[in-house]
XYZ file of C-alpha atoms in Angstrom:
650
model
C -12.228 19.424 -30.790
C -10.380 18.227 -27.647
C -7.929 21.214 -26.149
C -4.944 19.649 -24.701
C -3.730 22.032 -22.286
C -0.204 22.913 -21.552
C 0.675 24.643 -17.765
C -0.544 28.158 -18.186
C -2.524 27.740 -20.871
C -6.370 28.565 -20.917
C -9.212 27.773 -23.449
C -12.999 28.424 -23.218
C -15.678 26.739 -21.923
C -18.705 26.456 -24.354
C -20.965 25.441 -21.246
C -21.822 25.728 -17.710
C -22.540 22.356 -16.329
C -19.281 20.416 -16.594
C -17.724 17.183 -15.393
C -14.124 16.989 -14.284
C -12.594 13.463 -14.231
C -9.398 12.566 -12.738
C -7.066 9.429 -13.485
C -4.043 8.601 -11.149
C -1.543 5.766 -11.246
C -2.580 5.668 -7.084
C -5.255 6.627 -5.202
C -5.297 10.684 -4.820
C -7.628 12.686 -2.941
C -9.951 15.467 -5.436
C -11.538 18.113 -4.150
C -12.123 22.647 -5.046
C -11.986 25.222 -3.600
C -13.867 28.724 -4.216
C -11.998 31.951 -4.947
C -13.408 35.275 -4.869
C -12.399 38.208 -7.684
C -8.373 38.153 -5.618
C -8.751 33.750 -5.169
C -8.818 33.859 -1.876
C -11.112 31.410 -0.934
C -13.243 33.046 2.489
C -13.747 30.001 4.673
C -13.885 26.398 4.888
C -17.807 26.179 3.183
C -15.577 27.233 0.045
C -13.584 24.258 0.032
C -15.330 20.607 -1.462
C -13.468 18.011 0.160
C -15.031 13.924 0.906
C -16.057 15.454 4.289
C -18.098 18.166 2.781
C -18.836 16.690 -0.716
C -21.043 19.687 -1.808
C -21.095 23.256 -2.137
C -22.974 25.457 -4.033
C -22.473 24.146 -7.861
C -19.954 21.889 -7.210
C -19.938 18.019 -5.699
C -16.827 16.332 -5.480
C -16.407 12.489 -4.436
C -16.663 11.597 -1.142
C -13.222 9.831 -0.383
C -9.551 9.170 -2.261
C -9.719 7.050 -5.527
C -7.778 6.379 -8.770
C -10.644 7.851 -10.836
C -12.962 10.565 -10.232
C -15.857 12.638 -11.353
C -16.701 16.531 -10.501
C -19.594 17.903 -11.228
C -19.553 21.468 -11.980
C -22.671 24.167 -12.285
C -21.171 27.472 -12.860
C -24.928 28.651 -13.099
C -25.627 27.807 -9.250
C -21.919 29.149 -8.124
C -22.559 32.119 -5.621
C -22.279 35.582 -7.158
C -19.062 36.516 -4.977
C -17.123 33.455 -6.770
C -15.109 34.148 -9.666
C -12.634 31.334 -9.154
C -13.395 27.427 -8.920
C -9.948 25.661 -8.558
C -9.641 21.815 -8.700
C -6.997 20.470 -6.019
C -5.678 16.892 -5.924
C -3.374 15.384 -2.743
C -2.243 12.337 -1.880
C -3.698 10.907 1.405
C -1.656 10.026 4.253
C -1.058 6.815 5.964
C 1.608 3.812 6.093
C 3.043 2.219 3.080
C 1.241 5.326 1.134
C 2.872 7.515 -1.678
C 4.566 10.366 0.136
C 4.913 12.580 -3.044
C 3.208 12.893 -6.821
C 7.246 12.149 -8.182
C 6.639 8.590 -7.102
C 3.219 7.954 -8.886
C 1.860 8.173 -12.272
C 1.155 11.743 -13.823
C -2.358 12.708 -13.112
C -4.706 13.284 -16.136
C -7.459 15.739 -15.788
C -10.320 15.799 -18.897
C -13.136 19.056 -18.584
C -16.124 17.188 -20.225
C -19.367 17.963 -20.671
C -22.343 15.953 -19.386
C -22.443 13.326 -22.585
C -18.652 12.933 -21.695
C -17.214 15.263 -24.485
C -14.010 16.438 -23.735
C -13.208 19.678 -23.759
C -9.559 20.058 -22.452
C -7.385 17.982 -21.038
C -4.261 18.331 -18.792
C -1.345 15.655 -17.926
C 0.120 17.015 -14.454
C 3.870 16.785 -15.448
C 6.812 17.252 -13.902
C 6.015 17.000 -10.210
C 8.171 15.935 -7.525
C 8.078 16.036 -3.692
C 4.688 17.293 -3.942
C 1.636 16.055 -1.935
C -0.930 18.505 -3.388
C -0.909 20.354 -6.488
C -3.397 22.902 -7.760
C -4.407 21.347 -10.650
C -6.721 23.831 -12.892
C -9.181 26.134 -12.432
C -11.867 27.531 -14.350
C -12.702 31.315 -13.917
C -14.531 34.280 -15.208
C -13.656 36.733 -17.378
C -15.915 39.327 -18.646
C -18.736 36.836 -17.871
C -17.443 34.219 -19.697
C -16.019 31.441 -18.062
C -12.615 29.794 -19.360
C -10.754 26.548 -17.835
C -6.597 27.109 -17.210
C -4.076 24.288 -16.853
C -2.150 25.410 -13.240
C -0.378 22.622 -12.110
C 0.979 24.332 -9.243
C 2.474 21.916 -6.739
C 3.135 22.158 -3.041
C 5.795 20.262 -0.644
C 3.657 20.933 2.098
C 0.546 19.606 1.177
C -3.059 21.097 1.223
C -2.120 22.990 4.295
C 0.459 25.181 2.007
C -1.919 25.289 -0.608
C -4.643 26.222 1.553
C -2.484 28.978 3.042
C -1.597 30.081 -0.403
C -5.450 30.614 -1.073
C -5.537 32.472 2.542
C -8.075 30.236 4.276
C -7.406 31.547 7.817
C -7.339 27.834 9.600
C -4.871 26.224 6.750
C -3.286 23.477 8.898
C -6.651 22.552 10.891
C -8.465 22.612 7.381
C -5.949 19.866 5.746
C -5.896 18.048 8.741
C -9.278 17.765 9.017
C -9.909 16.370 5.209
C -6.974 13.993 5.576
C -8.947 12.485 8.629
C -12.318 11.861 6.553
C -10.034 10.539 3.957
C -8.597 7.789 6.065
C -12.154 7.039 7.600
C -13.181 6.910 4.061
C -10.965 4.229 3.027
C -11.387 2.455 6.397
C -15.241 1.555 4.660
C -14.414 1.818 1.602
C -15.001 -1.566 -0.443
C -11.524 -2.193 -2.399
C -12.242 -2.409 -6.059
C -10.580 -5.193 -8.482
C -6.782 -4.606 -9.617
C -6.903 -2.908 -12.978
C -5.595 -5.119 -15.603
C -5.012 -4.879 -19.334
C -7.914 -5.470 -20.417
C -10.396 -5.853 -17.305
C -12.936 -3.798 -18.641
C -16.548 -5.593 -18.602
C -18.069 -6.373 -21.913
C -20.866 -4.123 -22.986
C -23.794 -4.442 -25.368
C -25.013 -1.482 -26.309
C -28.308 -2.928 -28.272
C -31.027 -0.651 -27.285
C -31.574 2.087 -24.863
C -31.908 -0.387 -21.673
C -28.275 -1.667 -22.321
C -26.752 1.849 -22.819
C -28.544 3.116 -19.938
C -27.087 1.124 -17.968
C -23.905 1.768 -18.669
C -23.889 5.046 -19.100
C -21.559 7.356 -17.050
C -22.780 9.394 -13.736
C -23.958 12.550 -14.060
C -22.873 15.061 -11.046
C -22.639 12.614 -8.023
C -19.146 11.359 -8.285
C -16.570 7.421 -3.031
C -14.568 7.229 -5.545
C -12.269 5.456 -2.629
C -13.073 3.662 -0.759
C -13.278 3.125 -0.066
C -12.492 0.728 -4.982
C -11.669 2.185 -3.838
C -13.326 0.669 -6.129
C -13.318 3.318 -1.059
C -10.087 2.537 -0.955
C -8.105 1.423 -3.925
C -5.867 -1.121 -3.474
C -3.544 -2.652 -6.137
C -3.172 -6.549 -6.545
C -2.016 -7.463 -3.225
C 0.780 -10.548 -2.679
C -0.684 -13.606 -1.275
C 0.956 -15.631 1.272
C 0.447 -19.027 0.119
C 3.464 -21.194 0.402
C 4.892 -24.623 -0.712
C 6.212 -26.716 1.785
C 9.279 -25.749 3.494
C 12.555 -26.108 1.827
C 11.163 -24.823 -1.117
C 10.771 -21.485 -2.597
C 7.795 -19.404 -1.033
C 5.234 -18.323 -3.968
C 3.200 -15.280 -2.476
C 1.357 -14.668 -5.951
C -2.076 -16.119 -6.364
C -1.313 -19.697 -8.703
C -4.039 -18.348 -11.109
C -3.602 -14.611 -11.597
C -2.216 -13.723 -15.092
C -0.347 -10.649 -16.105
C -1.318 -10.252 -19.647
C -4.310 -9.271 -20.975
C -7.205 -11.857 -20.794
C -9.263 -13.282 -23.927
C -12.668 -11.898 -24.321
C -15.516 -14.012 -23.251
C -16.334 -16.468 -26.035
C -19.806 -15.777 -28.057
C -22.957 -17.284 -25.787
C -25.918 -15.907 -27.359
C -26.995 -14.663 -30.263
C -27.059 -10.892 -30.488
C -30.116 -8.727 -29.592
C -32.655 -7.538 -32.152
C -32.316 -3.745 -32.898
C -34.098 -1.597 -30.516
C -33.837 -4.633 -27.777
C -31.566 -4.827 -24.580
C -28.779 -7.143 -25.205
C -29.627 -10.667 -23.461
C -28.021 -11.197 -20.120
C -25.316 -13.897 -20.178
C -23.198 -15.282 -17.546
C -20.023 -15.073 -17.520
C -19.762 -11.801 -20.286
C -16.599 -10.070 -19.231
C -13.297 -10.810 -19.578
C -11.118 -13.072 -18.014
C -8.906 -16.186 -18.173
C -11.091 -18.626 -16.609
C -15.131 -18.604 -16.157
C -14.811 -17.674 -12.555
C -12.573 -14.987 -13.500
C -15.074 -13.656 -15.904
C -17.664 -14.022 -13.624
C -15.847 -12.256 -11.111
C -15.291 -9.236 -13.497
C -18.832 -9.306 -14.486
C -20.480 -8.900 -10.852
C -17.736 -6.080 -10.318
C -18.765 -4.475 -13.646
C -22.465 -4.991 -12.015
C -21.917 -3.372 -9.350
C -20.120 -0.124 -10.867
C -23.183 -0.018 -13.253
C -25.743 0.324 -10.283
C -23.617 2.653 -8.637
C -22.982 4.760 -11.295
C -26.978 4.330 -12.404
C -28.262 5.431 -9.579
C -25.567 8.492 -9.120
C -27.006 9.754 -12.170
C -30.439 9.369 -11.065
C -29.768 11.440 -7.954
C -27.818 14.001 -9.351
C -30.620 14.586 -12.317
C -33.295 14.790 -9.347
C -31.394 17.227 -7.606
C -30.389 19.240 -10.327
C -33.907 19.597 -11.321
C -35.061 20.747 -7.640
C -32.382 23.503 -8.212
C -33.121 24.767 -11.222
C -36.252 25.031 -9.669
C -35.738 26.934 -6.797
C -33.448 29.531 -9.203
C -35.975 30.041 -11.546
C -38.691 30.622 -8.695
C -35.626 32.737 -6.870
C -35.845 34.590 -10.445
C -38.952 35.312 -10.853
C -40.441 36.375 -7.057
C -37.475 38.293 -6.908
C -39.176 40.918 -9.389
C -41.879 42.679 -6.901
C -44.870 42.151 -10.010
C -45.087 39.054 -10.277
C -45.832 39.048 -6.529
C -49.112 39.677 -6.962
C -52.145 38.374 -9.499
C -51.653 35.176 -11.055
C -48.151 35.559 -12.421
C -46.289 33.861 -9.532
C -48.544 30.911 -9.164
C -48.283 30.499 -12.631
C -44.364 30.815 -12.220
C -44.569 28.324 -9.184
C -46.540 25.851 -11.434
C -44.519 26.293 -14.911
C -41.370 25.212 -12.140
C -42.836 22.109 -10.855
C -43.737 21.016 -13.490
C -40.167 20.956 -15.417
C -39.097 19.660 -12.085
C -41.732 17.022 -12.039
C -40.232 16.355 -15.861
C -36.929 16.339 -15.650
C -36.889 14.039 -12.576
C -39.540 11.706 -14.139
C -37.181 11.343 -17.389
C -34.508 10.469 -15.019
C -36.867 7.879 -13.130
C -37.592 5.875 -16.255
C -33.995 5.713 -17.010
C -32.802 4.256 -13.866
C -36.381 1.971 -14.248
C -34.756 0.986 -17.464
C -31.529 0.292 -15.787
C -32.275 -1.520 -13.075
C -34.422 -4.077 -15.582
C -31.559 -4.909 -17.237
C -29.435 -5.239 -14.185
C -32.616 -7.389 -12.525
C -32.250 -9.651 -15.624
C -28.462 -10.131 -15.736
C -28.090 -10.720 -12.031
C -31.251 -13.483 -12.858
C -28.808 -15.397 -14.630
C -25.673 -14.766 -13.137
C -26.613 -16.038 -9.622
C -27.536 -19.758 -10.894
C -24.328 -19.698 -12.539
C -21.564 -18.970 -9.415
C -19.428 -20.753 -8.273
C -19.591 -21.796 -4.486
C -17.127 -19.205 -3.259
C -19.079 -16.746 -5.407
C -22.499 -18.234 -3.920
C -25.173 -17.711 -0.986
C -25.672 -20.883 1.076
C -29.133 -21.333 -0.699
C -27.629 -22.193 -3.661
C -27.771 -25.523 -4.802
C -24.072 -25.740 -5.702
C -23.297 -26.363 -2.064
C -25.416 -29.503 -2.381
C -22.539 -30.960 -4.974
C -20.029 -29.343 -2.630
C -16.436 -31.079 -2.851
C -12.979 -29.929 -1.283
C -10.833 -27.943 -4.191
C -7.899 -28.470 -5.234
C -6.799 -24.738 -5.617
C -8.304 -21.478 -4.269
C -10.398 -19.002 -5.857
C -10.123 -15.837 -6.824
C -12.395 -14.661 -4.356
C -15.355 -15.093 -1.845
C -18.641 -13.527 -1.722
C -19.104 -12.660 2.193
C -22.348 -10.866 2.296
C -24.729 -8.909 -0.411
C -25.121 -4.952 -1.423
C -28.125 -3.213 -1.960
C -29.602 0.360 -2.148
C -32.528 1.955 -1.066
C -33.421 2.436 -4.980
C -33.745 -1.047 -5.315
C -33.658 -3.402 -2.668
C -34.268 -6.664 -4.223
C -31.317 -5.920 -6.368
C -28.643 -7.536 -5.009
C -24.777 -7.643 -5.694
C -22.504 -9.902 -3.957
C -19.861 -8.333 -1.843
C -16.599 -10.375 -3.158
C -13.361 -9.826 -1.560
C -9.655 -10.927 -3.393
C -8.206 -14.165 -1.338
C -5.894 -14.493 -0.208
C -7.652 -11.868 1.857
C -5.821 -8.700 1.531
C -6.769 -7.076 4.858
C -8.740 -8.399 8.096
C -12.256 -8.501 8.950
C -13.738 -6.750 11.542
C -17.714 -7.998 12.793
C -19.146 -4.932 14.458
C -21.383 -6.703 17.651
C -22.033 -3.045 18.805
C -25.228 -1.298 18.727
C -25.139 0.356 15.086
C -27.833 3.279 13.603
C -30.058 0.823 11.375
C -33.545 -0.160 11.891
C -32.467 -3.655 12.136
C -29.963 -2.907 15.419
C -32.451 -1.417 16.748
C -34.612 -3.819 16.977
C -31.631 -6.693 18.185
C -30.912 -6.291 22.025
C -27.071 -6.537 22.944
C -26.552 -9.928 23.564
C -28.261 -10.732 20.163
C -26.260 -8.656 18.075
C -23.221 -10.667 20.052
C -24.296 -13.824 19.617
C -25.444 -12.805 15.451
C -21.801 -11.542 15.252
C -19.925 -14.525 16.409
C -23.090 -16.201 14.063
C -21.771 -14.264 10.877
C -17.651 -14.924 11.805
C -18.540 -19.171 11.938
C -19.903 -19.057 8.679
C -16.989 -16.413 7.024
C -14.437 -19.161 8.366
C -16.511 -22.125 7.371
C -16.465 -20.671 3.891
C -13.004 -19.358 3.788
C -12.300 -23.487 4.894
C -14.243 -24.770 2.123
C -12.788 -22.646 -0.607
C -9.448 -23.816 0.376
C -7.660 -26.969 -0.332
C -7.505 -29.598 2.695
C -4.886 -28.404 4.809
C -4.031 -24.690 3.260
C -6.047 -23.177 6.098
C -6.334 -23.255 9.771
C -8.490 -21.378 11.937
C -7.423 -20.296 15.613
C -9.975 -18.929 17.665
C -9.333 -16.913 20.810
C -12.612 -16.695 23.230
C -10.959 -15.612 26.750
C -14.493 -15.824 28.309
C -15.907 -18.818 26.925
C -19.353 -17.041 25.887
C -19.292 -18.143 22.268
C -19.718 -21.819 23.214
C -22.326 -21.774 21.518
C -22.177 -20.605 18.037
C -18.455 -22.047 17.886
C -19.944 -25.449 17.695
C -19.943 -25.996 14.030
C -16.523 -25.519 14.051
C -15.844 -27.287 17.210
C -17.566 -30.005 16.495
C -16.205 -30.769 13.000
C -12.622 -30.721 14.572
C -11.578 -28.120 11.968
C -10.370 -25.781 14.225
C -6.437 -25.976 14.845
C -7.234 -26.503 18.414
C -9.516 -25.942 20.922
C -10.613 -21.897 21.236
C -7.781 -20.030 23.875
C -9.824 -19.406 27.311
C -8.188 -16.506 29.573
C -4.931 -15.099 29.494
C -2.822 -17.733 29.398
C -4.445 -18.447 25.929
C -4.717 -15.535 24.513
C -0.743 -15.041 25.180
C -0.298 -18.527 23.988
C -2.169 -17.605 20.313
C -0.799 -14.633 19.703
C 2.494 -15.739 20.535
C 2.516 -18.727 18.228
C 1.203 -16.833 14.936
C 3.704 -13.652 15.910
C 6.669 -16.094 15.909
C 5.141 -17.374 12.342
C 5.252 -13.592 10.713
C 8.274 -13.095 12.091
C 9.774 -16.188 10.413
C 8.199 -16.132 7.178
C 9.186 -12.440 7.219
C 13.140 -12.964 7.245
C 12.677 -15.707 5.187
C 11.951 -13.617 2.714
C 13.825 -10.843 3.152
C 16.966 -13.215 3.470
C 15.678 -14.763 0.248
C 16.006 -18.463 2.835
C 12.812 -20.239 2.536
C 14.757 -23.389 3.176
C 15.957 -22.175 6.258
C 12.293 -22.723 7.805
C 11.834 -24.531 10.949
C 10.640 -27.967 9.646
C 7.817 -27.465 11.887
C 6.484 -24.280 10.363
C 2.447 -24.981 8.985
C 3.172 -22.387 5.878
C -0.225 -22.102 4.984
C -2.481 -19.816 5.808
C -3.868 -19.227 9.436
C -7.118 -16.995 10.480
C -7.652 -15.562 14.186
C -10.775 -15.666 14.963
C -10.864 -13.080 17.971
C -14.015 -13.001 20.134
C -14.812 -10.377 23.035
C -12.130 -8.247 22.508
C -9.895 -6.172 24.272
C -11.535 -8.647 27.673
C -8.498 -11.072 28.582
C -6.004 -8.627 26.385
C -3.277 -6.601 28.197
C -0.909 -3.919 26.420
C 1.522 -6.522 25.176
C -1.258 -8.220 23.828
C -2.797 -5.586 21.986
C 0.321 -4.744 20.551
C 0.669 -8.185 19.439
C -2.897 -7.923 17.630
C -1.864 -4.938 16.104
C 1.142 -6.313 14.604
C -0.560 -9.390 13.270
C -3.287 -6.649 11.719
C -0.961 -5.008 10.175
C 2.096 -7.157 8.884
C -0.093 -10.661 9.038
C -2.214 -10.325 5.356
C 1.149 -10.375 3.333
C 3.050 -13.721 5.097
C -0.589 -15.577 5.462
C -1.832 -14.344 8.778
C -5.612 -12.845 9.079
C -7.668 -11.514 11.591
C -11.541 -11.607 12.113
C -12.117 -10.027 15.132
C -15.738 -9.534 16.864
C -15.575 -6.689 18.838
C -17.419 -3.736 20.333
C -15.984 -0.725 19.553
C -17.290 0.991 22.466
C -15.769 -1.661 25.001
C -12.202 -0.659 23.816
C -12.580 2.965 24.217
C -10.401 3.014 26.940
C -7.864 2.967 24.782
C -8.867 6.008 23.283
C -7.047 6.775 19.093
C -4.408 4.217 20.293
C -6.549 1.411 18.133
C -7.106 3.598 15.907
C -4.984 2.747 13.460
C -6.496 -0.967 13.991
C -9.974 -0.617 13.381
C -9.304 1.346 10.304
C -7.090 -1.679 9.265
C -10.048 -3.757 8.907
C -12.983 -4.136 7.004
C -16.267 -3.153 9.086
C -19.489 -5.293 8.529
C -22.323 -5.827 10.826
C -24.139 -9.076 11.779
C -27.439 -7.385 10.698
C -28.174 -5.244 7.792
C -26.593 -1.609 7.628
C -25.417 0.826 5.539
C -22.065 1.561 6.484
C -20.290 -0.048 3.033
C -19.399 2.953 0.575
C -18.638 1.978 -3.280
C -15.221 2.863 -4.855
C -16.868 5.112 -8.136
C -19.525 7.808 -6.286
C -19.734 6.912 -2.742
C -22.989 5.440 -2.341
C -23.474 4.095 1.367
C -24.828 0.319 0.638
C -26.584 -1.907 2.933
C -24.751 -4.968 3.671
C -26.264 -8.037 4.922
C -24.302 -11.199 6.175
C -24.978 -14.308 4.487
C -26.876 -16.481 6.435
C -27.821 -20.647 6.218
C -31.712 -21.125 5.389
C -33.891 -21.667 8.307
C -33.620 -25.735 9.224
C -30.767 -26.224 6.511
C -27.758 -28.578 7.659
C -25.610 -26.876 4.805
C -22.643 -25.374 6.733
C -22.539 -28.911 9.029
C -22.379 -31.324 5.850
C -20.099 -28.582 4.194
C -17.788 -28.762 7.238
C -18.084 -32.400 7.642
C -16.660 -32.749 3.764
C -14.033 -30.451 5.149
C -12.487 -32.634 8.114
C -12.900 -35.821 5.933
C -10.585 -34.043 3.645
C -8.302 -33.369 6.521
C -8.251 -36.385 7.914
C -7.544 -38.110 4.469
C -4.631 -35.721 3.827
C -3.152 -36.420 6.753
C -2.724 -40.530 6.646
């Protein structure tokens, strides 16, 4: 029976290896700290945080999320600890929560590893807190019991750290609240949680349920969905024409609860895995549901695989304690006893992994079969360019729900891959990495062809991002002070798509990024004066991308402030950025930009795994999309684009 904890209350623990979830209204940060027989907690390699995501016994997830899983060993806790205390905080940054009095109480379940509960604890009554002490589990006598704490502090983890006398308090905080906002900078942003957005599950036979089953001890949750990074349902900034009222919600999103998905095929024979079926989640529309099922995909694999993992290496621990046991008794030293010890080990090992092999074998069947059938089945925004729904291609009539810009894959299973789809309108710019990155595949690309695969990858983001949208809902500008990307700018040139010709030198640069400025600004006290008719009559209220190429060359500071603006206040009036840049060539501008790259959402013209998953924090490889060798698909798709145009505008 489920112990529902009150502040101060305790309640014993029946077992040793323990999960500790954690659901917030908001994206909080979880993390422990180790106490000693007093609580004081002895340095920072006491203290779990997303920068340090394991300690002895104890992994926490890897950056700030809604949801979250601890795993707990009290077995493999050092001797000296006596004290394991979970701490939640808010993370800093702009347009954040400042304090846990302006989110939703916390909830915080002990479970054990079948997901059990075995106390729970709503964090009540908090105000201008930006950390809190939420329980801790300690021993007694050798026993080990859990306590509801609930202890809040004003001055976030650096108080509480300095109330668990860790000697660097303020360095310590700051440090985790930097990883944090790294974190989310990769983080992929999960769906917004609706009513009833959970993905449908068939729990036939063991394949199905293995699938599905929770992780084990591995649990980024940001981004991170923070799914890193958890982000609610953003505004959109599409508009009607001016003079009448400006509609920044997407025309299709509901707010009540979707209808199931209706029956497709006949249920699975006992003992079978349930047959894969497009479409089978929830959701208004099919793309909706098919939306919902490739995120409910992707949070299976993650949290398959996290379970795989953390069975493997909690099986090479137990290991090395039961070796650690046994040598540490001087007769089984000698003779035959410890290589029999050594072999009785391994071989448990060897089992326990092995069991935990076949599951995720089982697993990523199931997932190999559903994504089979899925694939055929998307919808051109959801699809790769090999698809052969681009060959019936025609100009919408209203945008989707979102567009698949590149694929996901780990090293478990690289053929298995899930489509990397991102909410339009686009909730946050784009940045194209053309610097030289850690992955086998950059190293093998010389500069100049990771610059001109990077200005590649941005042409076919805004060719797709123009052929999801109706005819004249979206214009691309391109700035290209240099002139290098002649080249693969000639799709896009060619097809006279572009809003005009890409802005050489200063002059243009100024010219661009004065123009879409003066549009933010507008639409901005527009709707703060609630006067969308006041408008200039001249005003394109649709929605504008910046492609920006070579970046910061041809940029001076008032023009880097002006990028900065549009990066930050441009997503929620209409404005987006796609920038192609080099890190590295902007570092002379040292943590000024800063806040800019972390703005926008890093992907690489060749494959890398930089991408982390809201639930555990896996780092995926993400690959760009890319045309087939000799196809013509993004010129004919392009074409169909600027006939549109054209037609709209007689």
């Amino acid at each position: 029976m489920t112990a529902e904890l009150v502040r101060g209350q305790n309640h014993t623990l029946p077992q040793t290896r323990l999960e500790i979830r954690v659901s917030a209204g908001s994206p909080v940060v979880a993390g422990a700290t180790l106490g000693d027989e007093r609580g004081t907690v002895r340095g920072a390699e006491w203290i779990a945080h997303p920068a340090s995501h394991r300690v002895p016994g104890l992994e926490v997830s890897r950056q700030a999320a809604a949801d979250h899983r601890l795993a707990v060993d009290l077995d493999a806790l050092p001797a000296e600890v006596h004290r394991v205390t979970v701490v939640l905080a808010l993370p800093m940054g702009a347009g954040r929560p400042v304090s846990f009095g302006a989110v939703a109480a916390p909830f915080v379940a002990v479970t054990g590893l079948d997901g059990t509960e075995i106390a729970t604890f709503t964090l009540t009554g908090l105000d201008t807190e930006s950390a809190v002490s939420a329980l801790e589990l300690y021993r007694r006598q050798g026993a080990w019991k859990v306590r509801a704490v609930g202890q809040g502090y004003a001055a976030g983890l650096a108080g509480l750290f300095a109330d668990q006398g860790v000697a660097e308090a303020a360095e310590t905080a700051a440090a985790i609240q930097e990883a944090v906002a790294s974190g989310l900078a990769r983080s992929v942003a999960p769906p917004p949680r609706t009513t009833e957005g959970e993905r449908v599950r068939h729990p036939a036979g063991p394949a199905a349920a293995g699938a599905q089953a929770p992780a084990s001890p591995s649990p980024e949750a940001p981004e991170a969905q923070q799914p890193p990074e958890p982000l609610g349902d953003p505004t959109s900034p599409r508009t009607e024409a001016p003079g009448g009222p400006i509609d920044y919600a997407h025309p299709r999103r509901q707010t009540s609860a979707p209808p199931p998905p209706p029956p497709t095929a006949p249920p699975a024979a006992p003992g079978q895995p349930a047959r894969p079926v497009a479409g089978d989640a929830t959701g208004w529309s099919m793309d909706e549901r098919l939306y919902n099922q490739i995120w409910g995909m992707f949070e299976d694999l993650a949290r398959a695989v996290a379970a795989c993992r953390s069975a493997v290496d909690f099986a090479e621990s137990r290991m090395d304690q039961e070796l650690e046991r046994t040598l540490s008794d001087p007769r089984n030293r000698i003779g035959g006893a410890g290589d029999r010890a050594r072999e009785a080990a391994r071989a448990k090992r060897d089992e326990l992994a092995g069991r935990a092999r076949e599951a995720l074998e089982r697993d990523l069947a199931q997932l190999a079969a559903e994504s089979a059938v899925v694939e055929p089945a998307l919808p051109a925004a959801y699809a790769g360019w090999d698809n052969p729904v681009w060959h019936g291609y025609r100009v919408p009539m209203e945008i989707p729900m979102a567009l698949r810009i590149g694929d996901l894959h780990l090293s478990e299973a690289p053929s298995l891959r899930i489509p990397l789809l991102v909410r339009l309108p686009l909730e946050r710019g784009i940045w194209i990495d053309s610097g030289r990155a850690a992955s086998e595949a950059a190293a093998s690309t010389t500069g100049d062809q990771l610059r001109s695969l990077a200005m590649e990858t941005a042409v076919t983001l805004a060719a797709r991002l123009l052929a999801v949208y109706p005819a004249d809902e979206f214009s691309v500008h391109v700035i290209d002070p240099a002139g290098s990307a002649s080249g693969p700018l000639s799709p896009l040139v060619g097809s006279g798509v572009l809003a005009g010709p890409p802005a050489a030198g200063a002059a243009g640069v100024a010219s661009v990024l004065a123009h879409l400025t003066r549009r933010v600004d507008l639409v901005q006290m527009a709707i703060r004066a609630g006067a969308a008719d006041a408008l200039p009559p001249d005003l394109d209220t649709g929605e504008h991308l910046l492609i920006v190429n070579d970046f910061p060359h041809g940029f001076d500071d008032r023009a880097v402030t002006q990028l900065r603006y549009l990066a930050d206040e441009g997503p929620s009036v209409g404005v987006h950025l796609l920038m192609v840049a080099d890190r590295e060539d902007a570092r002379a501008y040292g943590p000024v930009l800063d806040p800019l790259w972390r703005s926008l959402l890093r992907i690489t013209p060749v494959a890398d795994d930089h991408l982390a998953d809201p639930w555990v924090g896996h780092a995926w490889t993400y690959e760009p999309l890319r045309t087939p060798q000799g196809s013509r698909v993004l010129e004919q798709v392009l074409a169909l684009v600027a006939e549109a145009r054209r037609g709209g505008r007689r």
